[in-house]
CSV table of C-alpha atoms in Angstrom, one decimal:
chain,number,residue,atom,x,y,z
A,55,MET,CA,-22.2,1.1,20.8
A,56,SER,CA,-18.8,0.2,20.3
A,57,LEU,CA,-16.8,-0.6,22.8
A,58,ARG,CA,-14.1,1.7,24.0
A,59,PHE,CA,-10.9,0.4,23.1
A,60,GLU,CA,-11.5,-3.6,21.7
A,61,GLU,CA,-8.4,-5.5,20.5
A,62,ILE,CA,-10.9,-7.7,17.1
A,63,ASP,CA,-6.9,-10.4,16.5
A,64,TRP,CA,-3.7,-11.2,17.6
A,65,GLN,CA,-1.4,-13.4,16.1
A,66,PRO,CA,2.4,-13.9,15.6
A,67,THR,CA,3.9,-14.0,11.9
A,68,PRO,CA,6.9,-14.4,10.6
A,69,ILE,CA,7.7,-10.9,11.3
A,70,GLY,CA,6.7,-9.8,15.1
A,71,GLU,CA,3.2,-9.6,16.4
A,72,ILE,CA,0.7,-8.4,14.6
A,73,SER,CA,-3.0,-7.1,15.8
A,74,LEU,CA,-6.0,-5.2,14.6
A,75,ARG,CA,-7.9,-3.7,17.2
A,76,ARG,CA,-10.8,-0.9,17.4
A,77,ARG,CA,-11.4,2.3,19.2
A,78,ARG,CA,-14.0,4.7,19.6
A,79,HIS,CA,-13.1,8.3,18.9
A,80,PRO,CA,-13.7,10.2,21.8
A,81,GLU,CA,-14.8,13.3,20.0
A,82,SER,CA,-16.8,11.3,17.4
A,83,GLY,CA,-17.7,8.2,18.7
A,84,GLU,CA,-16.6,6.3,15.5
A,85,ASP,CA,-14.5,3.8,15.5
A,86,VAL,CA,-11.6,4.3,14.7
A,87,TYR,CA,-9.3,1.0,13.1
A,88,GLU,CA,-5.8,0.4,13.9
A,89,VAL,CA,-2.9,-2.1,13.6
A,90,LYS,CA,0.0,-3.0,15.0
A,91,LEU,CA,3.4,-4.6,14.5
A,92,GLY,CA,4.8,-5.7,18.2
A,93,ASP,CA,4.5,-2.4,19.7
A,94,GLU,CA,5.3,-0.6,16.3
A,95,PHE,CA,1.5,1.6,14.6
A,96,LEU,CA,1.8,0.8,11.6
A,97,MET,CA,-1.5,2.0,10.5
A,98,SER,CA,-5.2,3.7,11.0
A,99,SER,CA,-7.9,4.3,10.2
A,100,LEU,CA,-7.7,7.3,11.2
A,101,PHE,CA,-5.0,8.8,8.8
A,102,THR,CA,-5.8,7.4,5.4
A,103,SER,CA,-5.6,10.3,3.0
A,104,GLY,CA,-2.6,8.9,1.6
A,105,GLU,CA,-3.3,5.6,1.3
A,106,ILE,CA,-6.5,7.3,-1.3
A,107,ALA,CA,-4.2,9.5,-2.1
A,108,LEU,CA,-1.7,6.7,-3.6
A,109,ALA,CA,-4.1,5.4,-6.3
A,110,GLU,CA,-6.1,9.0,-7.0
A,111,LEU,CA,-2.8,9.8,-8.4
A,112,ALA,CA,-0.8,7.0,-10.1
A,113,LEU,CA,-4.8,6.8,-11.8
A,114,ALA,CA,-5.4,9.7,-12.9
A,115,GLU,CA,-2.2,9.9,-15.4
A,116,LEU,CA,-3.3,6.9,-17.2
A,117,PRO,CA,-4.5,7.0,-20.0
A,118,GLY,CA,-7.8,4.6,-21.6
A,119,ALA,CA,-9.3,1.8,-19.3
A,120,GLU,CA,-8.6,-1.7,-19.6
A,121,LEU,CA,-6.4,-1.3,-16.6
A,122,ASP,CA,-4.9,-4.1,-14.8
A,123,VAL,CA,-3.4,-2.8,-11.3
A,124,ALA,CA,-1.4,-4.1,-9.2
A,125,VAL,CA,-1.1,-3.6,-5.4
A,126,GLY,CA,1.9,-3.8,-2.7
A,127,GLY,CA,0.5,-4.6,0.9
A,128,LEU,CA,-3.0,-5.1,1.0
A,129,GLY,CA,-3.7,-3.1,5.1
A,130,LEU,CA,-6.7,-1.7,6.2
A,131,GLY,CA,-8.3,-2.1,2.4
A,132,TYR,CA,-7.4,2.0,1.8
A,133,THR,CA,-5.5,1.8,-1.6
A,134,ALA,CA,-7.7,-1.1,-3.3
A,135,ARG,CA,-10.7,0.2,-2.7
A,136,ALA,CA,-10.1,3.8,-3.6
A,137,ALA,CA,-8.3,1.7,-7.3
A,138,LEU,CA,-11.5,0.1,-7.1
A,139,ASP,CA,-13.8,3.3,-7.7
A,140,ASP,CA,-12.0,3.7,-11.5
A,141,PRO,CA,-14.3,2.5,-13.6
A,142,ARG,CA,-11.5,1.3,-16.0
A,143,VAL,CA,-9.7,-0.6,-13.5
A,144,ARG,CA,-10.6,-4.5,-14.5
A,145,SER,CA,-8.7,-6.1,-12.5
A,146,LEU,CA,-7.0,-5.4,-9.5
A,147,THR,CA,-4.3,-8.2,-7.3
A,148,VAL,CA,-3.6,-6.9,-3.8
A,149,ILE,CA,-0.1,-8.7,-2.8
A,150,ASP,CA,0.0,-9.2,0.9
A,151,ALA,CA,2.9,-11.1,3.2
A,152,LEU,CA,0.3,-11.7,6.7
A,153,ALA,CA,-2.7,-14.2,6.0
A,154,GLU,CA,-3.4,-13.0,8.7
A,155,VAL,CA,-5.0,-9.6,7.3
A,156,ILE,CA,-6.2,-10.7,3.9
A,157,ASP,CA,-7.9,-13.0,6.4
A,158,TRP,CA,-9.4,-9.9,8.0
A,159,HIS,CA,-10.6,-8.7,5.4
A,160,ARG,CA,-12.3,-12.6,4.4
A,161,ARG,CA,-14.4,-12.6,7.7
A,162,GLY,CA,-15.1,-8.8,7.8
A,163,LEU,CA,-13.2,-8.2,10.5
A,164,VAL,CA,-12.3,-4.4,8.7
A,165,PRO,CA,-15.1,-1.9,7.8
A,166,LEU,CA,-13.6,-2.4,3.5
A,167,GLY,CA,-12.7,-6.3,3.6
A,168,ALA,CA,-16.3,-7.5,3.0
A,169,GLY,CA,-16.8,-4.9,0.0
A,170,LEU,CA,-13.0,-6.1,-1.1
A,171,ALA,CA,-13.4,-9.6,-0.8
A,172,SER,CA,-16.6,-9.8,-2.3
A,173,ASP,CA,-15.1,-8.0,-5.9
A,174,THR,CA,-15.4,-9.9,-8.5
A,175,ARG,CA,-12.2,-7.6,-9.9
A,176,CYS,CA,-10.0,-8.2,-6.7
A,177,ARG,CA,-8.0,-10.7,-6.1
A,178,LEU,CA,-5.9,-11.0,-2.4
A,179,VAL,CA,-2.9,-12.3,-3.3
A,180,HIS,CA,-1.1,-14.0,0.1
A,181,GLY,CA,2.5,-13.5,-1.4
A,182,ASP,CA,6.1,-11.4,-1.0
A,183,PHE,CA,5.8,-8.6,-2.7
A,184,PHE,CA,9.7,-7.9,-2.0
A,185,ALA,CA,10.4,-10.9,-3.6
A,186,LEU,CA,7.8,-10.7,-6.5
A,187,ALA,CA,9.2,-7.6,-7.7
A,188,ALA,CA,12.2,-8.9,-8.2
A,189,ASP,CA,11.1,-12.4,-10.5
A,190,PRO,CA,11.4,-12.2,-13.7
A,191,GLY,CA,8.5,-14.5,-13.5
A,192,GLY,CA,6.3,-11.6,-12.1
A,193,LEU,CA,3.9,-9.9,-9.6
A,194,ASP,CA,1.3,-12.4,-9.7
A,195,PRO,CA,2.1,-16.4,-9.9
A,196,GLU,CA,-0.9,-17.1,-11.5
A,197,ARG,CA,0.1,-15.8,-14.3
A,198,PRO,CA,4.0,-15.7,-14.8
A,199,GLY,CA,5.3,-12.8,-17.0
A,200,ARG,CA,2.3,-10.7,-16.8
A,201,ARG,CA,2.2,-6.9,-16.9
A,202,PHE,CA,-0.1,-4.1,-15.1
A,203,HIS,CA,-0.5,-0.7,-15.7
A,204,ALA,CA,0.2,0.3,-13.0
A,205,ILE,CA,1.5,-0.4,-9.7
A,206,LEU,CA,1.5,0.9,-6.4
A,207,LEU,CA,3.2,0.4,-2.8
A,208,ASP,CA,2.0,1.1,0.6
A,209,VAL,CA,4.6,-1.5,3.0
A,210,ASP,CA,7.5,0.6,4.4
A,211,HIS,CA,7.1,3.3,5.6
A,212,SER,CA,9.7,5.0,4.1
A,213,PRO,CA,12.4,4.1,1.7
A,214,ARG,CA,14.7,4.7,4.1
A,215,HIS,CA,12.8,3.2,6.6
A,216,VAL,CA,11.8,-0.5,5.6
A,217,LEU,CA,9.9,-3.4,8.2
A,218,HIS,CA,12.4,-5.7,6.9
A,219,PRO,CA,15.4,-5.8,5.8
A,220,ARG,CA,15.7,-7.7,2.7
A,221,HIS,CA,13.0,-4.9,1.0
A,222,ALA,CA,15.3,-2.4,1.0
A,223,ALA,CA,16.6,-4.1,-1.7
A,224,LEU,CA,14.1,-2.8,-4.3
A,225,TYR,CA,14.7,0.8,-3.3
A,226,GLN,CA,18.0,-0.1,-5.2
A,227,PRO,CA,18.8,0.5,-9.0
A,228,ALA,CA,19.3,-2.6,-9.7
A,229,GLY,CA,15.1,-3.5,-7.2
A,230,LEU,CA,13.9,-0.7,-9.3
A,231,ARG,CA,14.9,-2.1,-12.8
A,232,ALA,CA,12.9,-5.3,-11.9
A,233,LEU,CA,9.5,-3.3,-10.7
A,234,ALA,CA,9.6,-1.1,-13.9
A,235,ALA,CA,10.5,-4.7,-16.2
A,236,HIS,CA,6.5,-5.8,-15.3
A,237,LEU,CA,5.2,-2.6,-16.6
A,238,HIS,CA,3.4,-2.1,-19.5
A,239,PRO,CA,5.9,0.6,-21.6
A,240,ASP,CA,3.2,3.3,-20.8
A,241,GLY,CA,2.9,2.0,-17.0
A,242,LEU,CA,3.4,3.7,-14.1
A,243,PHE,CA,5.1,3.1,-10.2
A,244,ALA,CA,3.9,4.5,-7.4
A,245,LEU,CA,4.8,4.3,-4.0
A,246,TRP,CA,3.3,5.4,-0.8
A,247,SER,CA,6.1,7.0,1.6
A,248,ASN,CA,5.7,8.7,5.9
A,249,ASP,CA,9.0,10.9,5.1
A,250,PRO,CA,9.6,14.2,3.1
A,251,PRO,CA,10.9,13.8,-0.7
A,252,ASP,CA,13.6,12.2,-0.4
A,253,ASP,CA,16.6,13.6,-3.2
A,254,GLN,CA,18.5,9.7,-3.4
A,255,PHE,CA,15.4,8.4,-3.6
A,256,THR,CA,14.7,10.2,-6.3
A,257,PHE,CA,17.6,10.8,-7.9
A,258,ALA,CA,17.2,6.3,-8.0
A,259,LEU,CA,14.2,6.3,-10.2
A,260,LYS,CA,15.1,9.5,-12.3
A,261,GLY,CA,18.4,6.3,-13.6
A,262,VAL,CA,15.1,3.5,-14.6
A,263,PHE,CA,11.9,5.8,-14.7
A,264,ALA,CA,11.5,8.6,-17.7
A,265,GLN,CA,9.3,10.8,-15.6
A,266,VAL,CA,9.4,11.0,-11.7
A,267,ALA,CA,7.0,12.9,-9.4
A,268,ALA,CA,7.1,13.6,-5.8
A,269,HIS,CA,3.5,14.6,-4.6
A,270,VAL,CA,3.2,16.1,-0.8
A,271,VAL,CA,-0.3,14.8,0.4
A,272,GLU,CA,-1.0,17.3,3.5
A,273,PHE,CA,-3.9,16.0,5.8
A,274,ASP,CA,-5.1,17.4,9.2
A,275,ASN,CA,-3.8,15.4,12.2
A,276,PRO,CA,-6.5,15.7,15.5
A,277,LEU,CA,-3.9,13.6,17.2
A,278,GLN,CA,-1.5,16.0,17.5
A,279,GLY,CA,-3.0,19.1,16.4
A,280,ARG,CA,-1.3,20.0,12.9
A,281,THR,CA,-1.5,19.5,9.6
A,282,ALA,CA,1.2,16.3,8.7
A,283,THR,CA,2.1,15.6,5.2
A,284,ASN,CA,2.5,11.8,3.6
A,285,THR,CA,4.7,11.5,-0.4
A,286,VAL,CA,3.6,9.5,-3.2
A,287,TYR,CA,6.2,9.0,-5.6
A,288,LEU,CA,5.0,8.6,-9.5
A,289,ALA,CA,7.1,7.2,-12.4
A,290,GLY,CA,6.3,6.3,-15.4
A,291,LYS,CA,7.7,5.6,-18.6
A,292,ALA,CA,10.3,2.9,-17.8
A,293,LEU,CA,13.7,3.5,-19.7
A,294,VAL,CA,14.7,-0.1,-21.9
A,295,THR,CA,18.5,0.6,-21.1
A,296,PRO,CA,19.8,-0.8,-18.5
């Protein structure tokens, strides 16, 4: 039986102190994994519906096979795992700014870590997704100019609530155009948000992509005794005009 509460790892990082914790759910008895940045909760294995839907909704829109996918934000690995569960995905490049988070997976400290680290289709890259997205060289440091069929992003709480001020530029038209350049012409950008659909951000997406949709993902929140929601934005068929 696991301990009622355990701090598995704690590390100082350039954006603050990050910790990985495990606690036993009082009702189910299952282990719940949580990540905190300072005093702020970043993610929990108790709430993964939005992270999984990010991959499933995006990949469902893509035709064909032999898909190359990039993910911004590794976290507990649920988006990456859902992408790899699609047999059409031939390569997955997961970019995370925190080497500590990548190390958790490689050391098997999180439930999905060993499976992701050992999957030959999956490469975990230590890097700043936002800087790479703005760079003409693109998201794969080993293959400058590489394009992807899907780019999935789950780092900030929402386009309005970012973890670092420098992230905000990506959610503006110029940042979105730079990101779109790393997609194949029929590729798709998908974004997870903890906030309800945002008309202002949707408008920015429509200035760069020909097709835009915001999907509300509902899930049970047993801690609050209610149904909670996330938003997954899908944006496809990038326009060639600036």
